[in-house]
Amino acid sequence: MAERKVAGKRHGALLLLLGLILLLGGCASGGGVSISDGGGWVTVQRGDTLGKIADQAGIPLLRLQRFNPGVDSRRLAIGQRLMLPSRQERAPGGGPYRYQVRRGDSLYSIARYFGADPQRVQAANTGIDPSRLAVGQLIQVPLGGDSSGSGGSRAASAPAASRSLPDPGPLPSSARQWQWPLANYAVERRFGRDAHGTLQPMMLTSPSPAVAKATAPGKVRFASGMRQLGQVVILHHADNMQSVYAFCDKLMVSEGDSVSSGAPLCDIGQESGSSRYHLLFDLRHGGKPVDPARVLR
């Protein structure tokens, strides 16, 4: 699956690393906002609208909306992911969808995204082994489990169990009592799933200019700009822990730097047309998402 391109020259392994940190459900990163044969994803940035994203991706707005059921165009959230359909995919008004399998997909996760009944999805794809989905494979996704409502409303009302948080397993003893990356902050969005099941990183805000600081000692593995995320810093910590700081403005570290806990990493960026400043913050253990509330003091 694809995020938008990194601004500047960086090794492909770093693109994959950032994809593992920011994408959900085990998806890998790839090309840019333009559509590839395998489709992709785009992360909403400050000032984005569905129309702007559709125009940049070269996708008709209605097509983009149909592949993102339940997304309210008036309430796009910074850091929210939107699906970019490939040229082989179809979303007729009455269904069924023709969907191209992406890395990390399962029949259940596909059904959940579109608000469909997993049993109906499996029944519509006879001859396909659900445990052996292949990236790029085309499958049919019937709409919902009844004849009423829209895919978006069903997704929003899905039972809480279907949107449960991933379990990264036991955390290392070193991942305890880390400091928060900002001194004066509010939690605008907690780590968790949105209304249609997409896992979202934590978003912090500050009412005034602020500096993001390292939550724990580590080594800078990435410090550069990304088209959708502003300036980004990725730290590797002991015991295969990683932390990411996005929507920064001015960077204060470089790749390869070793930093101590509390070391300044970047000035955080100001939201367009607002007096607030944002920091997108995420934690991983071995590439698996971790709720920061489990680690930060």
mmCIF file of C-alpha atoms in Angstrom:
data_model
loop_
_atom_site.group_PDB
_atom_site.id
_atom_site.type_symbol
_atom_site.label_atom_id
_atom_site.label_comp_id
_atom_site.label_asym_id
_atom_site.label_seq_id
_atom_site.Cartn_x
_atom_site.Cartn_y
_atom_site.Cartn_z
ATOM 1 C CA MET A 1 0.000 0.000 0.000
ATOM 2 C CA ALA A 2 1.167 3.467 -0.789
ATOM 3 C CA GLU A 3 1.613 6.700 1.086
ATOM 4 C CA ARG A 4 2.569 9.942 -0.637
ATOM 5 C CA LYS A 5 6.212 10.344 -1.682
ATOM 6 C CA VAL A 6 9.041 11.380 0.540
ATOM 7 C CA ALA A 7 10.284 14.854 -0.334
ATOM 8 C CA GLY A 8 13.984 14.361 -0.981
ATOM 9 C CA LYS A 9 16.314 11.417 -1.526
ATOM 10 C CA ARG A 10 16.021 8.567 0.964
ATOM 11 C CA HIS A 11 16.832 4.882 0.781
ATOM 12 C CA GLY A 12 13.899 2.585 -0.006
ATOM 13 C CA ALA A 13 14.315 0.841 3.340
ATOM 14 C CA LEU A 14 13.452 4.086 5.108
ATOM 15 C CA LEU A 15 10.294 4.402 3.031
ATOM 16 C CA LEU A 16 9.343 0.903 4.106
ATOM 17 C CA LEU A 17 10.152 1.728 7.715
ATOM 18 C CA LEU A 18 7.926 4.804 7.709
ATOM 19 C CA GLY A 19 5.181 2.787 6.061
ATOM 20 C CA LEU A 20 5.425 0.202 8.826
ATOM 21 C CA ILE A 21 5.238 2.948 11.435
ATOM 22 C CA LEU A 22 2.390 4.979 9.941
ATOM 23 C CA LEU A 23 0.326 2.509 7.958
ATOM 24 C CA LEU A 24 -2.150 0.195 9.670
ATOM 25 C CA GLY A 25 -2.831 -3.460 9.644
ATOM 26 C CA GLY A 26 0.618 -4.576 8.432
ATOM 27 C CA CYS A 27 0.514 -2.589 5.201
ATOM 28 C CA ALA A 28 3.790 -1.723 3.492
ATOM 29 C CA SER A 29 4.686 1.553 1.807
ATOM 30 C CA GLY A 30 5.277 2.183 -1.829
ATOM 31 C CA GLY A 31 4.966 4.976 -4.387
ATOM 32 C CA GLY A 32 3.366 8.392 -4.309
ATOM 33 C CA VAL A 33 -0.077 9.889 -4.594
ATOM 34 C CA SER A 34 -0.457 8.807 -8.202
ATOM 35 C CA ILE A 35 -2.399 5.592 -8.680
ATOM 36 C CA SER A 36 -0.463 2.371 -9.179
ATOM 37 C CA ASP A 37 -1.787 -0.956 -10.412
ATOM 38 C CA GLY A 38 -2.125 -1.999 -6.767
ATOM 39 C CA GLY A 39 -3.923 1.104 -5.531
ATOM 40 C CA GLY A 40 -2.743 2.722 -2.336
ATOM 41 C CA TRP A 41 -3.473 4.993 0.594
ATOM 42 C CA VAL A 42 -2.961 8.681 1.297
ATOM 43 C CA THR A 43 -2.611 10.405 4.669
ATOM 44 C CA VAL A 44 -4.655 13.583 5.168
ATOM 45 C CA GLN A 45 -2.493 16.617 5.818
ATOM 46 C CA ARG A 46 -3.287 20.148 6.962
ATOM 47 C CA GLY A 47 -5.476 21.958 4.443
ATOM 48 C CA ASP A 48 -6.536 18.826 2.551
ATOM 49 C CA THR A 49 -10.049 18.342 1.199
ATOM 50 C CA LEU A 50 -11.480 15.320 -0.615
ATOM 51 C CA GLY A 51 -11.620 17.404 -3.783
ATOM 52 C CA LYS A 52 -7.955 18.388 -3.495
ATOM 53 C CA ILE A 53 -6.848 14.805 -2.826
ATOM 54 C CA ALA A 54 -8.953 13.519 -5.727
ATOM 55 C CA ASP A 55 -7.441 16.118 -8.048
ATOM 56 C CA GLN A 56 -3.855 15.351 -7.007
ATOM 57 C CA ALA A 57 -4.435 11.617 -7.409
ATOM 58 C CA GLY A 58 -6.232 11.991 -10.727
ATOM 59 C CA ILE A 59 -9.347 10.261 -9.376
ATOM 60 C CA PRO A 60 -12.953 11.435 -9.899
ATOM 61 C CA LEU A 61 -14.276 12.758 -6.600
ATOM 62 C CA LEU A 62 -17.293 10.407 -6.618
ATOM 63 C CA ARG A 63 -14.971 7.418 -7.124
ATOM 64 C CA LEU A 64 -12.804 8.485 -4.179
ATOM 65 C CA GLN A 65 -15.903 8.895 -2.010
ATOM 66 C CA ARG A 66 -17.283 5.468 -2.934
ATOM 67 C CA PHE A 67 -14.018 3.767 -1.973
ATOM 68 C CA ASN A 68 -14.041 5.514 1.406
ATOM 69 C CA PRO A 69 -17.515 4.801 2.829
ATOM 70 C CA GLY A 70 -18.300 6.567 6.074
ATOM 71 C CA VAL A 71 -15.737 9.352 5.514
ATOM 72 C CA ASP A 72 -17.289 12.756 6.196
ATOM 73 C CA SER A 73 -15.786 15.216 3.711
ATOM 74 C CA ARG A 74 -16.494 18.058 6.167
ATOM 75 C CA ARG A 75 -14.590 16.409 9.000
ATOM 76 C CA LEU A 76 -11.324 15.114 7.587
ATOM 77 C CA ALA A 77 -8.799 14.587 10.376
ATOM 78 C CA ILE A 78 -5.084 15.245 10.056
ATOM 79 C CA GLY A 79 -3.374 11.848 9.889
ATOM 80 C CA GLN A 80 -6.513 10.068 8.659
ATOM 81 C CA ARG A 81 -5.933 7.554 5.848
ATOM 82 C CA LEU A 82 -7.983 7.403 2.665
ATOM 83 C CA MET A 83 -8.007 4.558 0.169
ATOM 84 C CA LEU A 84 -6.831 5.350 -3.360
ATOM 85 C CA PRO A 85 -8.430 2.852 -5.770
ATOM 86 C CA SER A 86 -6.428 1.244 -8.552
ATOM 87 C CA ARG A 87 -7.590 1.338 -12.166
ATOM 88 C CA GLN A 88 -8.762 -2.259 -11.924
ATOM 89 C CA GLU A 89 -11.112 -1.642 -9.011
ATOM 90 C CA ARG A 90 -14.786 -0.795 -9.364
ATOM 91 C CA ALA A 91 -17.360 0.719 -7.001
ATOM 92 C CA PRO A 92 -20.770 0.736 -8.710
ATOM 93 C CA GLY A 93 -23.505 2.569 -6.839
ATOM 94 C CA GLY A 94 -25.443 -0.615 -6.099
ATOM 95 C CA GLY A 95 -22.430 -2.858 -5.546
ATOM 96 C CA PRO A 96 -20.703 -5.191 -5.446
ATOM 97 C CA TYR A 97 -17.259 -3.652 -5.187
ATOM 98 C CA ARG A 98 -14.432 -5.132 -7.214
ATOM 99 C CA TYR A 99 -11.518 -4.806 -4.826
ATOM 100 C CA GLN A 100 -7.822 -5.475 -5.376
ATOM 101 C CA VAL A 101 -6.147 -7.173 -2.416
ATOM 102 C CA ARG A 102 -3.454 -5.088 -0.705
ATOM 103 C CA ARG A 103 -0.620 -6.241 1.516
ATOM 104 C CA GLY A 104 -1.882 -7.167 4.983
ATOM 105 C CA ASP A 105 -5.509 -7.701 3.894
ATOM 106 C CA SER A 106 -7.824 -10.451 5.070
ATOM 107 C CA LEU A 107 -11.405 -11.112 3.940
ATOM 108 C CA TYR A 108 -12.540 -9.975 7.365
ATOM 109 C CA SER A 109 -10.624 -6.679 7.290
ATOM 110 C CA ILE A 110 -11.855 -5.953 3.758
ATOM 111 C CA ALA A 111 -15.464 -6.642 4.742
ATOM 112 C CA ARG A 112 -15.115 -4.479 7.857
ATOM 113 C CA TYR A 113 -13.727 -1.548 5.876
ATOM 114 C CA PHE A 114 -16.662 -1.522 3.467
ATOM 115 C CA GLY A 115 -19.274 -2.302 6.119
ATOM 116 C CA ALA A 116 -20.020 -5.671 4.532
ATOM 117 C CA ASP A 117 -20.871 -9.068 6.008
ATOM 118 C CA PRO A 118 -17.677 -11.219 6.055
ATOM 119 C CA GLN A 119 -19.704 -14.364 5.359
ATOM 120 C CA ARG A 120 -21.268 -12.769 2.280
ATOM 121 C CA VAL A 121 -17.824 -11.677 1.073
ATOM 122 C CA GLN A 122 -16.529 -15.237 1.422
ATOM 123 C CA ALA A 123 -19.632 -16.655 -0.290
ATOM 124 C CA ALA A 124 -19.180 -14.240 -3.203
ATOM 125 C CA ASN A 125 -15.629 -15.499 -3.786
ATOM 126 C CA THR A 126 -15.986 -19.246 -4.045
ATOM 127 C CA GLY A 127 -12.767 -21.020 -4.873
ATOM 128 C CA ILE A 128 -10.653 -18.450 -3.030
ATOM 129 C CA ASP A 129 -8.818 -19.651 0.065
ATOM 130 C CA PRO A 130 -9.272 -16.867 2.686
ATOM 131 C CA SER A 131 -5.967 -17.862 4.311
ATOM 132 C CA ARG A 132 -4.044 -17.435 1.051
ATOM 133 C CA LEU A 133 -5.057 -14.073 -0.359
ATOM 134 C CA ALA A 134 -2.501 -12.789 -2.869
ATOM 135 C CA VAL A 135 -1.576 -9.125 -3.239
ATOM 136 C CA GLY A 136 -3.145 -7.851 -6.458
ATOM 137 C CA GLN A 137 -5.893 -10.508 -6.474
ATOM 138 C CA LEU A 138 -9.357 -9.191 -7.423
ATOM 139 C CA ILE A 139 -12.304 -10.136 -5.224
ATOM 140 C CA GLN A 140 -15.986 -9.210 -5.050
ATOM 141 C CA VAL A 141 -17.332 -7.341 -2.003
ATOM 142 C CA PRO A 142 -21.153 -7.388 -1.737
ATOM 143 C CA LEU A 143 -22.590 -4.385 0.050
ATOM 144 C CA GLY A 144 -23.641 -4.989 3.647
ATOM 145 C CA GLY A 145 -25.710 -7.778 5.107
ATOM 146 C CA ASP A 146 -29.158 -6.340 4.388
ATOM 147 C CA SER A 147 -30.876 -4.049 1.918
ATOM 148 C CA SER A 148 -31.024 -0.922 4.053
ATOM 149 C CA GLY A 149 -28.509 1.773 4.940
ATOM 150 C CA SER A 150 -25.169 2.673 3.454
ATOM 151 C CA GLY A 151 -21.799 1.013 3.824
ATOM 152 C CA GLY A 152 -20.578 4.017 5.787
ATOM 153 C CA SER A 153 -23.333 3.871 8.396
ATOM 154 C CA ARG A 154 -22.853 0.152 8.923
ATOM 155 C CA ALA A 155 -19.125 0.621 9.356
ATOM 156 C CA ALA A 156 -19.710 3.369 11.912
ATOM 157 C CA SER A 157 -22.078 1.170 13.903
ATOM 158 C CA ALA A 158 -19.940 -1.968 13.817
ATOM 159 C CA PRO A 159 -19.564 -3.651 17.218
ATOM 160 C CA ALA A 160 -16.685 -2.455 19.340
ATOM 161 C CA ALA A 161 -15.045 -5.895 19.232
ATOM 162 C CA SER A 162 -14.501 -5.554 15.484
ATOM 163 C CA ARG A 163 -12.569 -2.350 16.131
ATOM 164 C CA SER A 164 -10.476 -3.643 19.030
ATOM 165 C CA LEU A 165 -6.905 -2.432 19.259
ATOM 166 C CA PRO A 166 -4.035 -4.612 18.034
ATOM 167 C CA ASP A 167 -2.043 -6.435 20.678
ATOM 168 C CA PRO A 168 1.710 -5.867 20.288
ATOM 169 C CA GLY A 169 2.374 -8.498 22.941
ATOM 170 C CA PRO A 170 4.497 -8.014 26.067
ATOM 171 C CA LEU A 171 6.580 -4.850 25.983
ATOM 172 C CA PRO A 172 10.249 -4.831 27.037
ATOM 173 C CA SER A 173 11.079 -3.655 30.519
ATOM 174 C CA SER A 174 12.886 -0.663 28.993
ATOM 175 C CA ALA A 175 9.570 0.661 27.597
ATOM 176 C CA ARG A 176 8.352 2.118 30.872
ATOM 177 C CA GLN A 177 7.910 5.645 32.186
ATOM 178 C CA TRP A 178 8.978 7.399 28.983
ATOM 179 C CA GLN A 179 8.383 11.138 28.999
ATOM 180 C CA TRP A 180 5.779 12.835 26.811
ATOM 181 C CA PRO A 181 7.196 14.475 23.667
ATOM 182 C CA LEU A 182 5.652 17.879 24.508
ATOM 183 C CA ALA A 183 5.706 19.835 27.773
ATOM 184 C CA ASN A 184 2.456 21.781 27.223
ATOM 185 C CA TYR A 185 -0.039 19.738 25.251
ATOM 186 C CA ALA A 186 -3.552 18.407 24.878
ATOM 187 C CA VAL A 187 -4.439 15.027 23.405
ATOM 188 C CA GLU A 188 -6.556 15.923 20.385
ATOM 189 C CA ARG A 189 -6.867 12.324 19.241
ATOM 190 C CA ARG A 190 -5.969 9.229 21.203
ATOM 191 C CA PHE A 191 -4.391 6.172 19.635
ATOM 192 C CA GLY A 192 -7.187 3.951 18.378
ATOM 193 C CA ARG A 193 -9.581 3.160 15.576
ATOM 194 C CA ASP A 194 -11.850 5.674 13.900
ATOM 195 C CA ALA A 195 -15.542 5.118 13.087
ATOM 196 C CA HIS A 196 -14.809 2.811 10.150
ATOM 197 C CA GLY A 197 -12.100 0.756 11.830
ATOM 198 C CA THR A 198 -8.916 2.474 10.622
ATOM 199 C CA LEU A 199 -6.165 2.609 13.247
ATOM 200 C CA GLN A 200 -5.047 6.203 13.892
ATOM 201 C CA PRO A 201 -1.871 7.400 15.662
ATOM 202 C CA MET A 202 -2.028 9.783 18.601
ATOM 203 C CA MET A 203 -2.336 13.493 17.777
ATOM 204 C CA LEU A 204 -1.136 16.115 20.258
ATOM 205 C CA THR A 205 -1.787 19.860 20.102
ATOM 206 C CA SER A 206 -0.189 22.855 21.754
ATOM 207 C CA PRO A 207 -1.632 26.389 21.990
ATOM 208 C CA SER A 208 1.763 27.960 21.338
ATOM 209 C CA PRO A 209 5.039 27.165 19.540
ATOM 210 C CA ALA A 210 6.658 24.095 21.056
ATOM 211 C CA VAL A 211 9.605 21.744 20.680
ATOM 212 C CA ALA A 212 9.102 17.986 20.373
ATOM 213 C CA LYS A 213 11.555 16.083 22.559
ATOM 214 C CA ALA A 214 12.804 12.501 22.527
ATOM 215 C CA THR A 215 10.642 10.317 24.735
ATOM 216 C CA ALA A 216 13.603 8.048 25.535
ATOM 217 C CA PRO A 217 17.270 7.631 24.559
ATOM 218 C CA GLY A 218 17.717 6.471 20.984
ATOM 219 C CA LYS A 219 19.299 6.913 17.585
ATOM 220 C CA VAL A 220 17.884 9.018 14.755
ATOM 221 C CA ARG A 221 17.135 6.718 11.834
ATOM 222 C CA PHE A 222 15.186 9.231 9.730
ATOM 223 C CA ALA A 223 15.060 13.052 9.802
ATOM 224 C CA SER A 224 13.677 14.663 6.687
ATOM 225 C CA GLY A 225 10.538 15.949 4.982
ATOM 226 C CA MET A 226 7.600 13.968 3.684
ATOM 227 C CA ARG A 227 5.007 15.461 1.393
ATOM 228 C CA GLN A 228 2.065 14.505 3.572
ATOM 229 C CA LEU A 229 3.651 14.676 7.019
ATOM 230 C CA GLY A 230 5.871 17.748 7.042
ATOM 231 C CA GLN A 231 9.257 17.164 8.654
ATOM 232 C CA VAL A 232 9.518 13.743 10.290
ATOM 233 C CA VAL A 233 11.873 12.247 12.881
ATOM 234 C CA ILE A 234 12.071 8.509 13.560
ATOM 235 C CA LEU A 235 14.024 7.228 16.555
ATOM 236 C CA HIS A 236 15.135 3.662 17.226
ATOM 237 C CA HIS A 237 15.338 2.751 20.897
ATOM 238 C CA ALA A 238 16.567 -0.224 22.881
ATOM 239 C CA ASP A 239 14.758 -3.563 22.563
ATOM 240 C CA ASN A 240 13.382 -2.885 19.063
ATOM 241 C CA MET A 241 11.200 0.071 20.068
ATOM 242 C CA GLN A 242 10.597 2.925 17.615
ATOM 243 C CA SER A 243 9.018 6.360 18.001
ATOM 244 C CA VAL A 244 7.916 8.779 15.276
ATOM 245 C CA TYR A 245 7.330 12.531 15.387
ATOM 246 C CA ALA A 246 5.543 14.101 12.398
ATOM 247 C CA PHE A 247 4.110 17.490 11.360
ATOM 248 C CA CYS A 248 7.335 19.142 12.474
ATOM 249 C CA ASP A 249 8.688 22.368 10.973
ATOM 250 C CA LYS A 250 12.356 22.919 11.803
ATOM 251 C CA LEU A 251 14.471 19.823 12.474
ATOM 252 C CA MET A 252 17.078 19.905 15.233
ATOM 253 C CA VAL A 253 18.661 16.488 14.613
ATOM 254 C CA SER A 254 20.160 14.568 11.702
ATOM 255 C CA GLU A 255 20.235 10.918 10.704
ATOM 256 C CA GLY A 256 22.733 8.962 12.763
ATOM 257 C CA ASP A 257 22.573 11.244 15.803
ATOM 258 C CA SER A 258 22.364 9.595 19.211
ATOM 259 C CA VAL A 259 19.991 11.455 21.518
ATOM 260 C CA SER A 260 19.197 11.304 25.219
ATOM 261 C CA SER A 261 15.755 11.374 26.776
ATOM 262 C CA GLY A 262 14.356 14.900 26.530
ATOM 263 C CA ALA A 263 16.685 15.968 23.710
ATOM 264 C CA PRO A 264 15.040 18.508 21.352
ATOM 265 C CA LEU A 265 14.123 16.968 17.989
ATOM 266 C CA CYS A 266 12.084 19.588 16.102
ATOM 267 C CA ASP A 267 9.787 22.591 16.272
ATOM 268 C CA ILE A 268 6.233 21.396 15.744
ATOM 269 C CA GLY A 269 4.151 22.827 12.919
ATOM 270 C CA GLN A 270 1.225 25.219 13.086
ATOM 271 C CA GLU A 271 -2.136 24.163 11.672
ATOM 272 C CA SER A 272 -3.088 26.195 8.599
ATOM 273 C CA GLY A 273 -5.582 28.923 9.483
ATOM 274 C CA SER A 274 -5.389 28.136 13.199
ATOM 275 C CA SER A 275 -3.451 29.212 16.257
ATOM 276 C CA ARG A 276 -2.850 25.585 17.260
ATOM 277 C CA TYR A 277 0.287 23.520 16.752
ATOM 278 C CA HIS A 278 0.198 19.784 15.980
ATOM 279 C CA LEU A 279 2.421 16.777 16.585
ATOM 280 C CA LEU A 280 1.573 13.336 15.223
ATOM 281 C CA PHE A 281 3.167 10.821 17.596
ATOM 282 C CA ASP A 282 3.368 7.056 17.194
ATOM 283 C CA LEU A 283 5.118 4.144 18.919
ATOM 284 C CA ARG A 284 6.039 0.701 17.599
ATOM 285 C CA HIS A 285 7.564 -2.457 19.026
ATOM 286 C CA GLY A 286 9.093 -4.639 16.347
ATOM 287 C CA GLY A 287 6.955 -2.797 13.787
ATOM 288 C CA LYS A 288 3.707 -3.435 15.680
ATOM 289 C CA PRO A 289 1.654 -0.439 16.860
ATOM 290 C CA VAL A 290 1.726 0.343 20.575
ATOM 291 C CA ASP A 291 -0.696 2.544 22.487
ATOM 292 C CA PRO A 292 1.525 5.378 23.835
ATOM 293 C CA ALA A 293 -0.560 5.379 27.025
ATOM 294 C CA ARG A 294 1.123 2.053 27.899
ATOM 295 C CA VAL A 295 4.604 3.570 27.758
ATOM 296 C CA LEU A 296 4.461 7.300 28.546
ATOM 297 C CA ARG A 297 4.358 8.404 32.176
#
